[in-house]
CSV table of C-alpha atoms and ligand atoms in Angstrom, one decimal:
chain,number,residue,atom,x,y,z
B,286,MET,CA,-24.7,-2.2,-24.6
B,287,ILE,CA,-21.7,-4.0,-21.4
B,288,LYS,CA,-23.9,-5.1,-18.6
B,289,TYR,CA,-22.5,-4.0,-15.1
B,290,ASP,CA,-21.7,-6.8,-13.2
B,291,PRO,CA,-19.2,-7.3,-10.0
B,292,HIS,CA,-18.4,-11.4,-10.4
B,293,SER,CA,-18.1,-11.5,-13.5
B,294,MET,CA,-14.9,-12.3,-15.1
B,295,LYS,CA,-14.6,-9.8,-17.7
B,296,ALA,CA,-12.4,-6.7,-16.3
B,297,GLU,CA,-15.1,-4.2,-18.7
B,298,GLU,CA,-18.0,-5.6,-16.4
B,299,PHE,CA,-17.1,-5.7,-13.2
B,300,ILE,CA,-15.6,-2.2,-13.6
B,301,ASN,CA,-17.8,-1.2,-15.9
B,302,ASP,CA,-18.0,2.6,-17.8
B,303,GLU,CA,-21.7,2.8,-18.0
B,304,GLU,CA,-22.2,2.4,-14.5
B,305,ILE,CA,-19.3,4.3,-13.1
B,306,ARG,CA,-20.4,7.3,-15.2
B,307,ASN,CA,-24.3,7.1,-13.6
B,308,THR,CA,-22.5,6.5,-10.0
B,309,LEU,CA,-20.8,9.3,-10.4
B,310,ASP,CA,-23.9,11.3,-12.0
B,311,TYR,CA,-25.8,10.2,-9.0
B,312,ALA,CA,-23.0,11.1,-6.7
B,313,LYS,CA,-22.9,15.6,-7.8
B,314,GLU,CA,-27.0,15.0,-7.7
B,315,HIS,CA,-26.9,13.9,-4.6
B,316,LYS,CA,-23.9,16.1,-3.0
B,317,ASN,CA,-26.5,18.0,-1.1
B,318,ASP,CA,-28.4,16.1,0.3
B,319,ILE,CA,-27.6,16.3,3.9
B,320,LYS,CA,-31.1,13.5,4.3
B,321,LEU,CA,-29.4,10.6,2.1
B,322,ILE,CA,-25.3,12.0,3.3
B,323,ASP,CA,-26.7,11.1,7.1
B,324,GLU,CA,-28.5,7.9,6.0
B,325,ILE,CA,-25.1,6.6,4.3
B,326,ILE,CA,-22.8,7.9,7.1
B,327,THR,CA,-25.2,6.0,9.9
B,328,LYS,CA,-24.2,3.3,7.7
B,329,ALA,CA,-20.5,3.5,7.5
B,330,ARG,CA,-21.2,3.8,11.5
B,331,GLU,CA,-22.0,-0.1,11.4
B,332,ARG,CA,-18.5,-0.5,10.0
B,333,LYS,CA,-19.4,-2.6,7.4
B,334,GLY,CA,-18.5,-1.1,4.6
B,335,LEU,CA,-20.5,0.7,1.8
B,336,ASP,CA,-20.7,0.3,-2.0
B,337,HIS,CA,-19.1,2.5,-4.7
B,338,ARG,CA,-22.8,4.8,-4.8
B,339,GLU,CA,-22.4,5.3,-1.0
B,340,ALA,CA,-18.9,6.6,-1.0
B,341,SER,CA,-19.2,8.5,-4.0
B,342,VAL,CA,-21.7,10.3,-2.7
B,343,LEU,CA,-19.9,11.0,0.2
B,344,LEU,CA,-16.7,11.9,-1.5
B,345,ALA,CA,-18.4,14.6,-3.9
B,346,CYS,CA,-20.5,15.8,-0.5
B,347,GLU,CA,-19.7,20.0,0.0
B,348,ASP,CA,-21.2,20.2,3.5
B,349,PRO,CA,-18.5,21.4,5.6
B,350,VAL,CA,-20.4,19.2,9.1
B,351,LYS,CA,-20.6,16.1,7.1
B,352,ILE,CA,-17.5,16.8,5.5
B,353,ASN,CA,-16.1,17.0,9.1
B,354,GLU,CA,-18.6,14.3,10.3
B,355,ILE,CA,-17.0,12.1,7.5
B,356,TYR,CA,-13.2,12.6,9.4
B,357,ASP,CA,-14.2,12.4,12.8
B,358,LEU,CA,-15.3,8.7,11.2
B,359,ALA,CA,-12.4,7.8,9.6
B,360,GLU,CA,-10.5,8.6,12.2
B,361,GLN,CA,-12.6,6.6,14.9
B,362,ILE,CA,-12.3,3.2,12.5
B,363,LYS,CA,-8.8,3.4,11.7
B,364,LYS,CA,-8.8,4.1,15.9
B,365,ASP,CA,-10.8,0.7,16.2
B,366,PHE,CA,-9.5,-1.8,13.3
B,367,TYR,CA,-5.9,-0.5,13.3
B,368,GLY,CA,-5.5,1.3,16.5
B,369,ASN,CA,-2.1,3.5,16.6
B,370,ARG,CA,0.3,1.3,14.8
B,371,ILE,CA,1.6,1.9,11.8
B,372,VAL,CA,4.4,-0.7,9.7
B,373,LEU,CA,7.3,0.5,7.5
B,374,PHE,CA,8.2,-0.9,4.7
B,375,ALA,CA,10.7,0.0,2.2
B,376,PRO,CA,10.6,-0.4,-1.7
B,377,LEU,CA,13.5,-2.4,-3.1
B,378,TYR,CA,14.0,-1.2,-6.7
B,379,LEU,CA,15.7,-4.5,-8.5
B,380,SER,CA,15.4,-3.4,-12.4
B,381,ASN,CA,14.1,-0.2,-14.9
B,382,TYR,CA,14.7,-2.0,-17.9
B,383,CYS,CA,11.2,-2.2,-19.6
B,384,VAL,CA,9.3,-2.9,-22.7
B,385,ASN,CA,6.6,-0.6,-22.2
B,386,GLY,CA,5.7,3.3,-23.3
B,387,CYS,CA,3.6,4.1,-20.6
B,388,LEU,CA,4.0,7.6,-20.5
B,389,TYR,CA,4.0,8.9,-16.9
B,390,CYS,CA,6.9,6.6,-16.1
B,391,PRO,CA,10.2,7.0,-16.6
B,392,TYR,CA,11.2,3.8,-17.4
B,393,HIS,CA,9.1,4.0,-20.3
B,394,LEU,CA,10.8,2.3,-23.2
B,395,LYS,CA,11.7,5.8,-25.8
B,396,ASN,CA,13.4,7.1,-22.1
B,397,LYS,CA,17.0,7.0,-23.9
B,398,HIS,CA,18.4,9.8,-21.1
B,399,ILE,CA,17.9,7.4,-17.9
B,400,ALA,CA,20.0,5.5,-17.4
B,401,ARG,CA,19.2,1.3,-17.5
B,402,LYS,CA,20.5,-1.0,-15.0
B,403,LYS,CA,19.6,-4.4,-13.6
B,404,LEU,CA,20.8,-5.6,-9.5
B,405,THR,CA,22.6,-8.7,-9.5
B,406,GLN,CA,22.3,-11.5,-7.2
B,407,GLU,CA,25.8,-9.9,-5.9
B,408,GLU,CA,24.1,-5.8,-6.2
B,409,VAL,CA,20.5,-6.9,-4.5
B,410,ALA,CA,22.8,-8.8,-0.9
B,411,ARG,CA,24.4,-5.5,-1.2
B,412,GLU,CA,20.8,-3.8,-1.3
B,413,VAL,CA,19.1,-5.6,1.5
B,414,ILE,CA,22.2,-5.0,3.7
B,415,ALA,CA,22.0,-1.6,3.4
B,416,LEU,CA,18.1,-1.5,4.4
B,417,GLN,CA,18.5,-4.0,7.2
B,418,ASP,CA,20.7,-1.7,9.1
B,419,MET,CA,18.7,0.9,8.8
B,420,GLY,CA,16.2,-1.5,10.3
B,421,HIS,CA,13.6,-2.4,7.9
B,422,LYS,CA,11.8,-5.7,7.6
B,423,ARG,CA,9.5,-6.1,4.8
B,424,LEU,CA,10.5,-4.8,1.6
B,425,ALA,CA,8.0,-4.2,-2.2
B,426,ILE,CA,10.2,-4.8,-4.8
B,427,GLU,CA,9.3,-3.1,-7.8
B,428,SER,CA,10.8,-3.8,-11.5
B,429,GLY,CA,10.4,-2.7,-15.5
B,430,GLU,CA,8.1,-5.1,-16.9
B,431,ASP,CA,10.9,-6.9,-19.0
B,432,PRO,CA,10.6,-10.8,-20.2
B,433,VAL,CA,14.2,-10.9,-21.2
B,434,ASN,CA,16.0,-8.7,-19.2
B,435,ASN,CA,13.4,-9.4,-16.0
B,436,PRO,CA,12.2,-12.3,-16.7
B,437,ILE,CA,9.8,-14.2,-13.5
B,438,GLU,CA,12.8,-16.4,-12.7
B,439,TYR,CA,14.9,-13.2,-12.2
B,440,ILE,CA,12.8,-11.9,-9.9
B,441,LEU,CA,12.6,-15.1,-7.9
B,442,GLU,CA,15.8,-15.5,-7.7
B,443,CYS,CA,16.2,-11.3,-5.9
B,444,ILE,CA,13.2,-13.0,-4.1
B,445,ASN,CA,15.3,-16.0,-2.7
B,446,THR,CA,18.4,-14.1,-2.2
B,447,ILE,CA,16.2,-10.9,-0.3
B,448,TYR,CA,15.0,-13.8,2.1
B,449,SER,CA,18.7,-15.4,2.0
B,450,VAL,CA,20.6,-12.0,3.8
B,451,LYS,CA,21.1,-12.5,7.3
B,452,HIS,CA,23.2,-9.4,8.7
B,453,LYS,CA,24.1,-8.8,12.2
B,454,ASN,CA,20.4,-9.4,14.1
B,455,GLY,CA,18.9,-8.0,10.3
B,456,ALA,CA,16.1,-9.9,8.6
B,457,ILE,CA,14.0,-9.5,5.8
B,458,ARG,CA,10.7,-10.9,6.3
B,459,ARG,CA,8.2,-10.4,4.6
B,460,VAL,CA,9.1,-9.2,-0.2
B,461,ASN,CA,5.9,-7.7,-0.9
B,462,VAL,CA,5.6,-7.6,-5.0
B,463,ASN,CA,4.8,-5.3,-7.3
B,464,ILE,CA,5.7,-6.1,-10.8
B,465,ALA,CA,4.3,-6.5,-14.4
B,466,ALA,CA,0.4,-8.4,-15.3
B,467,THR,CA,1.2,-11.8,-14.7
B,468,THR,CA,-0.1,-15.2,-15.6
B,469,VAL,CA,-1.4,-17.3,-13.2
B,470,GLU,CA,1.5,-19.9,-13.3
B,471,ASN,CA,4.0,-16.7,-12.6
B,472,TYR,CA,2.0,-16.0,-9.9
B,473,ARG,CA,1.8,-19.7,-8.1
B,474,LYS,CA,5.5,-19.5,-8.6
B,475,LEU,CA,5.8,-16.2,-6.4
B,476,LYS,CA,3.6,-17.8,-4.3
B,477,ASP,CA,5.8,-20.2,-3.4
B,478,ALA,CA,8.8,-18.1,-3.0
B,479,GLY,CA,6.9,-17.3,0.2
B,480,ILE,CA,5.7,-13.5,-1.1
B,481,GLY,CA,4.0,-11.3,1.1
B,482,THR,CA,1.3,-9.5,-0.9
B,483,TYR,CA,1.1,-9.3,-4.8
B,484,ILE,CA,1.1,-5.5,-5.5
B,485,LEU,CA,-0.5,-4.0,-9.1
B,486,PHE,CA,-1.7,-0.4,-9.3
B,487,GLN,CA,-3.8,0.1,-11.8
B,488,GLU,CA,-3.2,3.2,-12.9
B,489,THR,CA,-6.3,4.1,-14.1
B,490,TYR,CA,-9.7,2.2,-14.3
B,491,ASN,CA,-11.2,4.5,-17.9
B,492,ARG,CA,-10.0,2.0,-20.5
B,493,GLU,CA,-10.2,4.8,-23.1
B,494,ASN,CA,-7.4,6.7,-21.6
B,495,TYR,CA,-5.4,3.6,-19.9
B,496,GLU,CA,-4.7,3.0,-23.5
B,497,ARG,CA,-3.4,6.4,-24.7
B,498,LEU,CA,-1.6,6.2,-21.7
B,499,HIS,CA,-0.2,2.8,-22.5
B,500,PRO,CA,0.5,3.0,-25.9
B,501,THR,CA,3.1,0.3,-27.0
B,502,GLY,CA,4.0,-3.2,-24.7
B,503,PRO,CA,1.8,-5.8,-23.1
B,504,LYS,CA,0.5,-3.1,-20.4
B,505,HIS,CA,-1.8,-1.6,-23.3
B,506,ASP,CA,-4.2,-4.6,-22.8
B,507,TYR,CA,-6.7,-3.1,-20.1
B,508,ALA,CA,-7.9,-6.2,-19.6
B,509,TYR,CA,-5.3,-8.7,-18.9
B,510,HIS,CA,-4.2,-6.2,-16.3
B,511,THR,CA,-7.6,-5.4,-15.2
B,512,GLU,CA,-8.1,-8.8,-14.6
B,513,ALA,CA,-4.6,-9.2,-13.2
B,514,MET,CA,-5.4,-9.6,-8.9
B,515,ASP,CA,-7.9,-12.4,-10.1
B,516,ARG,CA,-5.0,-14.7,-12.3
B,517,ALA,CA,-3.5,-14.1,-8.3
B,518,MET,CA,-5.3,-15.5,-6.2
B,519,GLU,CA,-6.0,-18.3,-9.1
B,520,GLY,CA,-2.1,-19.2,-9.1
B,521,GLY,CA,-2.6,-19.2,-5.2
B,522,ILE,CA,-2.0,-15.4,-3.2
B,523,ASP,CA,-4.4,-14.6,-1.1
B,524,ASP,CA,-3.1,-11.4,-0.6
B,525,VAL,CA,-3.2,-8.4,-3.1
B,526,GLY,CA,-3.0,-5.1,-2.9
B,527,VAL,CA,-4.9,-2.4,-5.4
B,528,GLY,CA,-4.1,1.3,-6.0
B,529,VAL,CA,-4.9,3.8,-8.5
B,530,LEU,CA,-2.7,6.4,-9.9
B,531,PHE,CA,-4.1,9.9,-8.6
B,532,GLY,CA,-3.9,12.5,-11.7
B,533,LEU,CA,-3.9,10.3,-14.9
B,534,ASP,CA,-7.4,10.0,-14.8
B,535,ASN,CA,-10.4,11.7,-12.5
B,536,TYR,CA,-10.4,11.4,-9.3
B,537,ALA,CA,-13.9,10.8,-8.7
B,538,TYR,CA,-14.3,8.4,-11.7
B,539,GLU,CA,-11.0,6.4,-10.5
B,540,PHE,CA,-12.2,6.5,-6.7
B,541,ALA,CA,-15.8,4.6,-7.7
B,542,GLY,CA,-13.5,2.2,-10.0
B,543,LEU,CA,-11.5,1.3,-6.9
B,544,LEU,CA,-14.5,0.4,-5.0
B,545,MET,CA,-16.2,-2.2,-7.8
B,546,HIS,CA,-12.9,-3.5,-8.1
B,547,ALA,CA,-13.0,-4.2,-3.8
B,548,GLU,CA,-16.3,-4.9,-4.1
B,549,HIS,CA,-15.5,-7.8,-7.1
B,550,LEU,CA,-12.9,-9.3,-6.3
B,551,GLU,CA,-14.7,-9.5,-2.5
B,552,ALA,CA,-18.0,-11.0,-4.9
B,553,VAL,CA,-15.1,-14.3,-6.4
B,554,GLN,CA,-13.0,-14.1,-4.5
B,555,GLY,CA,-14.7,-14.5,-1.4
B,556,VAL,CA,-11.9,-11.7,0.2
B,557,GLY,CA,-11.6,-7.7,-1.0
B,558,PRO,CA,-7.9,-6.6,-1.4
B,559,HIS,CA,-5.6,-6.9,1.6
B,560,THR,CA,-4.1,-2.7,0.2
B,561,ILE,CA,-5.3,-0.4,-1.0
B,562,SER,CA,-2.5,2.3,-2.1
B,563,VAL,CA,-3.1,6.2,-2.9
B,564,PRO,CA,0.2,7.0,-4.8
B,565,ARG,CA,-0.2,10.8,-7.1
B,566,VAL,CA,2.2,11.2,-10.3
B,567,LYS,CA,5.4,12.8,-9.8
B,568,HIS,CA,8.5,14.7,-11.4
B,569,ALA,CA,10.2,12.4,-12.9
B,570,ASP,CA,12.9,12.2,-15.6
B,571,ASP,CA,10.9,12.6,-18.5
B,572,ILE,CA,8.3,13.1,-16.8
B,573,ASP,CA,6.5,16.5,-15.9
B,574,PRO,CA,3.1,15.6,-14.0
B,575,GLY,CA,1.3,19.3,-15.6
B,576,ASP,CA,0.7,17.0,-18.3
B,577,PHE,CA,-2.0,15.0,-17.0
B,578,ASP,CA,-4.7,17.2,-15.9
B,579,ASN,CA,-5.9,15.3,-13.6
B,580,SER,CA,-4.1,16.7,-10.3
B,581,LEU,CA,-5.9,16.7,-7.0
B,582,SER,CA,-6.1,18.9,-4.2
B,583,ASP,CA,-4.0,18.2,-1.9
B,584,ASP,CA,-7.7,18.3,0.7
B,585,MET,CA,-9.3,15.9,-1.9
B,586,PHE,CA,-6.0,13.7,-1.7
B,587,CYS,CA,-7.5,13.4,2.1
B,588,LYS,CA,-11.4,12.8,1.3
B,589,ILE,CA,-10.3,10.3,-0.1
B,590,ALA,CA,-8.1,8.7,1.8
B,591,ALA,CA,-11.5,9.4,4.7
B,592,CYS,CA,-13.8,8.0,2.2
B,593,ILE,CA,-11.8,5.2,1.5
B,594,ARG,CA,-11.2,4.0,4.9
B,595,ILE,CA,-15.3,4.2,5.5
B,596,ALA,CA,-16.0,2.0,2.5
B,597,VAL,CA,-13.7,-1.3,2.6
B,598,PRO,CA,-12.8,-1.1,6.9
B,599,TYR,CA,-11.3,-4.0,7.0
B,600,THR,CA,-8.3,-3.2,4.2
B,601,GLY,CA,-4.9,-1.8,4.9
B,602,MET,CA,-4.2,2.0,3.3
B,603,ILE,CA,-0.1,2.3,2.1
B,604,ILE,CA,0.7,6.0,1.4
B,605,SER,CA,4.5,6.5,0.4
B,606,THR,CA,7.4,8.3,0.0
B,607,ARG,CA,6.1,10.8,-2.7
B,608,GLU,CA,4.0,12.7,-0.4
B,609,THR,CA,5.3,15.1,1.7
B,610,PRO,CA,5.7,14.8,5.8
B,611,GLU,CA,3.1,17.4,5.5
B,612,VAL,CA,0.4,15.6,4.0
B,613,ARG,CA,2.1,12.0,5.2
B,614,GLU,CA,1.4,13.6,8.8
B,615,LYS,CA,-2.4,15.1,8.1
B,616,ILE,CA,-3.4,11.6,5.9
B,617,ILE,CA,-2.1,8.9,8.6
B,618,ARG,CA,-5.0,10.0,10.6
B,619,LEU,CA,-7.7,9.6,8.1
B,620,GLY,CA,-7.1,5.8,8.1
B,621,VAL,CA,-3.4,5.3,6.8
B,622,SER,CA,-2.1,1.6,8.3
B,623,GLN,CA,0.9,1.9,5.9
B,624,ILE,CA,3.9,3.4,4.7
B,625,SER,CA,7.5,3.9,3.3
B,626,GLY,CA,10.0,5.0,4.9
B,627,GLY,CA,14.4,6.0,4.0
B,628,SER,CA,13.4,5.1,1.0
B,629,ARG,CA,14.7,5.3,-2.5
B,630,THR,CA,13.5,4.5,-5.7
B,631,SER,CA,16.5,4.0,-7.6
B,632,VAL,CA,18.4,1.1,-9.1
B,633,GLY,CA,21.5,0.3,-6.6
B,634,GLY,CA,20.4,3.6,-4.6
B,635,TYR,CA,20.4,2.1,-0.8
B,636,ALA,CA,24.0,1.0,-1.0
B,637,GLU,CA,25.2,3.9,-2.4
B,638,ALA,CA,25.7,7.0,0.5
B,639,GLU,CA,24.5,9.6,-1.9
B,640,ARG,CA,21.2,9.5,-2.5
B,641,PRO,CA,21.7,9.0,-6.4
B,642,HIS,CA,18.8,10.2,-8.7
B,643,ASP,CA,20.3,9.0,-12.2
B,644,THR,CA,17.6,5.2,-12.6
B,645,GLU,CA,15.0,7.2,-10.5
B,646,GLN,CA,11.7,6.2,-11.0
B,647,PHE,CA,10.4,9.5,-9.6
B,648,ASP,CA,11.3,12.4,-7.2
B,649,VAL,CA,10.6,11.5,-2.9
B,650,SER,CA,8.7,14.4,-1.3
B,651,ASP,CA,10.0,13.5,2.2
B,652,ASN,CA,14.4,12.5,2.1
B,653,ARG,CA,13.9,11.7,6.2
B,654,THR,CA,15.7,8.5,7.6
B,655,LEU,CA,14.4,5.5,8.4
B,656,ASP,CA,14.5,6.4,12.0
B,657,GLU,CA,13.7,10.4,11.5
B,658,VAL,CA,10.1,8.6,10.4
B,659,VAL,CA,9.7,6.1,12.9
B,660,ASN,CA,11.3,9.7,15.5
B,661,TRP,CA,8.1,11.5,13.7
B,662,LEU,CA,5.4,8.6,14.1
B,663,MET,CA,6.0,8.3,17.6
B,664,ARG,CA,5.4,11.7,18.7
B,665,SER,CA,2.2,11.8,16.4
B,666,GLY,CA,1.2,8.7,19.0
B,667,TYR,CA,1.3,6.3,16.7
B,668,ILE,CA,3.6,3.0,17.0
B,669,PRO,CA,6.4,2.7,14.4
B,670,SER,CA,5.2,-1.1,13.2
B,671,PHE,CA,7.9,-3.5,12.0
B,672,CYS,CA,5.3,-6.5,12.4
B,673,THR,CA,5.8,-9.5,9.4
B,674,ALA,CA,3.5,-12.1,11.7
B,675,CYS,CA,0.4,-11.7,10.0
B,676,TYR,CA,1.1,-14.4,6.7
B,677,ARG,CA,4.1,-16.1,8.9
B,678,GLU,CA,1.4,-17.4,10.4
B,679,GLY,CA,-0.9,-18.3,7.7
B,680,ARG,CA,-3.5,-15.1,8.3
B,681,THR,CA,-4.0,-14.1,5.3
B,682,GLY,CA,-7.2,-13.8,3.0
B,683,ASP,CA,-10.2,-14.3,4.9
B,684,ARG,CA,-7.6,-15.2,8.2
B,685,PHE,CA,-6.5,-11.4,8.1
B,686,MET,CA,-9.5,-10.6,7.8
B,687,GLU,CA,-11.1,-12.8,10.2
B,688,LEU,CA,-8.2,-10.7,13.1
B,689,CYS,CA,-9.6,-7.7,11.8
B,690,LYS,CA,-13.5,-8.4,12.7
B,691,SER,CA,-12.9,-10.4,16.0
B,692,GLY,CA,-11.3,-7.1,17.7
B,693,GLN,CA,-8.2,-9.7,18.6
B,694,ILE,CA,-6.3,-7.2,16.7
B,695,GLN,CA,-5.2,-5.4,20.0
B,696,ASN,CA,-4.4,-8.8,21.5
B,697,CYS,CA,-1.7,-9.8,18.7
B,698,CYS,CA,-1.4,-7.3,16.4
B,699,HIS,CA,0.0,-4.3,18.7
B,700,PRO,CA,2.0,-6.4,21.0
B,701,ASN,CA,3.9,-7.3,17.7
B,702,ALA,CA,4.5,-3.7,17.1
B,703,LEU,CA,5.8,-3.1,19.8
B,704,MET,CA,8.3,-6.5,20.1
B,705,THR,CA,9.4,-4.9,17.1
B,706,LEU,CA,9.5,-1.7,18.2
B,707,LYS,CA,11.5,-2.8,20.6
B,708,GLU,CA,13.7,-4.9,18.4
B,709,PHE,CA,14.2,-1.4,16.1
B,710,LEU,CA,15.1,0.4,19.7
B,711,ILE,CA,18.0,-2.2,20.2
B,712,ASP,CA,19.5,-2.4,16.7
B,713,TYR,CA,18.8,0.6,14.5
B,714,ALA,CA,17.9,3.6,17.1
B,715,SER,CA,19.6,6.8,18.1
B,716,GLU,CA,19.5,8.0,21.5
B,717,ASP,CA,16.3,10.6,20.5
B,718,THR,CA,14.5,7.4,19.2
B,719,VAL,CA,15.3,5.6,21.8
B,720,LYS,CA,14.3,7.2,24.3
B,721,LEU,CA,10.4,8.0,23.0
B,722,GLY,CA,10.9,4.6,22.4
B,723,GLU,CA,11.3,3.2,25.4
B,724,ALA,CA,8.5,5.3,26.6
B,725,MET,CA,5.9,4.1,24.0
B,726,ILE,CA,6.7,0.8,25.3
B,727,ASP,CA,5.5,1.3,28.4
B,728,ARG,CA,2.5,3.0,28.0
B,729,GLU,CA,1.4,1.1,25.1
B,730,ILE,CA,2.0,-2.7,27.0
B,731,ASP,CA,-0.4,-1.0,29.4
B,732,THR,CA,-3.6,-1.1,27.0
B,733,ILE,CA,-2.4,-5.3,26.2
B,734,PRO,CA,-6.4,-6.7,26.5
B,735,ALA,CA,-5.5,-10.0,27.7
B,736,GLN,CA,-3.3,-10.4,31.4
B,737,LYS,CA,-1.5,-13.2,30.0
B,738,VAL,CA,-0.5,-11.6,26.6
B,739,ARG,CA,0.5,-8.9,28.5
B,740,GLU,CA,2.8,-11.6,31.2
B,741,THR,CA,4.0,-12.5,28.0
B,742,VAL,CA,5.3,-9.5,25.7
B,743,ARG,CA,7.0,-8.4,29.1
B,744,ASP,CA,8.9,-12.3,29.1
B,745,ARG,CA,9.5,-11.0,25.5
B,746,LEU,CA,11.1,-7.8,26.3
B,747,THR,CA,13.5,-9.0,28.2
B,748,LYS,CA,14.3,-11.6,26.4
B,749,ILE,CA,15.3,-9.4,22.8
B,750,GLU,CA,17.5,-7.5,25.1
B,751,ASN,CA,19.7,-10.6,26.4
B,752,GLY,CA,19.7,-10.9,22.2
B,753,ASP,CA,16.9,-12.5,20.8
B,754,ARG,CA,14.8,-12.0,18.1
B,755,ASP,CA,11.5,-12.5,16.5
B,756,PHE,CA,9.2,-13.0,18.5
B,757,ARG,CA,5.9,-13.3,17.2
B,758,PHE,CA,1.5,-13.7,18.0
Y,60,LIG,N1,6.5,-2.6,-14.1
Y,60,LIG,C1,5.0,-3.1,-12.5
Y,60,LIG,C2,3.4,-2.1,-13.4
Y,60,LIG,O1,4.3,-1.9,-14.2
Y,60,LIG,O2,2.6,-2.4,-13.1
Y,60,LIG,C3,5.8,-1.9,-11.8
Y,60,LIG,C4,4.9,-1.0,-11.3
Y,60,LIG,S1,6.4,0.4,-11.4
Y,60,LIG,C5,7.9,-0.2,-10.8
Y,60,LIG,C6,5.6,0.7,-9.3
Y,60,LIG,C7,4.2,1.8,-10.1
Y,60,LIG,O3,5.1,3.5,-10.4
Y,60,LIG,C8,3.5,2.2,-11.0
Y,60,LIG,O4,2.6,1.4,-10.9
Y,60,LIG,C9,2.8,3.6,-11.4
Y,60,LIG,O5,1.8,3.2,-11.1
Y,60,LIG,C10,4.3,4.3,-10.5
Y,60,LIG,N2,4.3,5.5,-11.0
Y,60,LIG,C11,4.9,5.1,-12.5
Y,60,LIG,N3,5.5,6.2,-12.9
Y,60,LIG,C12,5.2,7.6,-12.3
Y,60,LIG,C13,5.5,8.7,-11.6
Y,60,LIG,N4,6.4,9.5,-12.9
Y,60,LIG,N5,4.9,9.5,-10.3
Y,60,LIG,C14,4.8,8.4,-9.9
Y,60,LIG,N6,4.3,7.3,-9.6
Y,60,LIG,C15,4.4,6.7,-11.1
């Protein structure tokens, strides 16, 4: 019998199948145990998080009154730690060449009817110019796994190109990387190239199902994939982003697995994941989400987000354009801190006038432009933020968590959000968005607690109007 041990470096011990199954049984047994649920909610109110068992009981809870309490608490914790800011980013697809056989992904090796494409450095620069012209400052680069077509040298060259493009007032100030699990040495190279977060989705924590869904290619190796974040951290990357592809397996199993992964990183690396992503399987070329009979309702999806928010209060949560505007509106309230906007999931898609579909990874369900997303966020009471300050100021890993815990975020992230929003309004926004944005900045300056910071922000906003850029705390 393999024993559960969050301190172990072995995948099967820190993500332990038996412990997950016992957790699900325990959660089922106690789903209407109001006394226990009240105790867990009381503990969650301390804002120090919950373990995977406690959080799984809340996820299983069926009492409508308690579910509302969970939602209210999630919303409050989000406000306390992240204020009303939402950070914006876009994915940039570099190459869809891939040697893996993932059954849910159209880039799988056996898909012979999808067009294969890999960007040249000139094409990367063209994509970056198009993204800068939308107003983006933060990207997540995406690539299939192919040691011949997309070796680490290619990824590093692309990162270098992305950071070097300075078009008008534009700049990409943070590149996050979502590429296949790799070696410590390669992670060190990514760190040296100045990446922000290294993102890798587990897809599913259920080993048996994982091996079935990844029948061929290097990604078949469950342990190598699951232990990737430890290697990334050994390579010096402080901020890692985890996630599962909801729909592939039982959501409650994935939820417990996600939290166990976070507990493991906290136990052995001293810091949990920087972000958790919650993608759901989508229709794509050669892919029918109906083939995976674990789809979950929008309501359950939102409940998962709320339970993640209260279980790991200091971990950012990301929602992509896989979701519709309606679902995004609902779920943001419950704890999301970052969203993508104006996304194109095809290789070379941003430089095209019309959204191309031939190399797309999945169908996008929120097709609005970045300006429309920014406008919508403000109408819903959120401050769209293009801030990239933390990792550039060395606030990564536990130093970022400290900032979160100290309550200094309101003197730091909040002004950074306002100053980067101001840049967006001047350089890229439509007339209506400018009007909304200026009013929002005026209102929100007054909520900066420290008077000195408030004065500095006012001064910097004037400087931004006069052409200066890239101020940060
Ligand atoms: N090749 C890298 C890897 O294996 O991790 C990068 C991943 S890929 C470009 C980004 C993510 O897209 C995958 O990890 C997967 O979760 C997600 N994805 C793949 N097919 C999808 C689909 N049909 N619908 C939604 N998301 C999908």
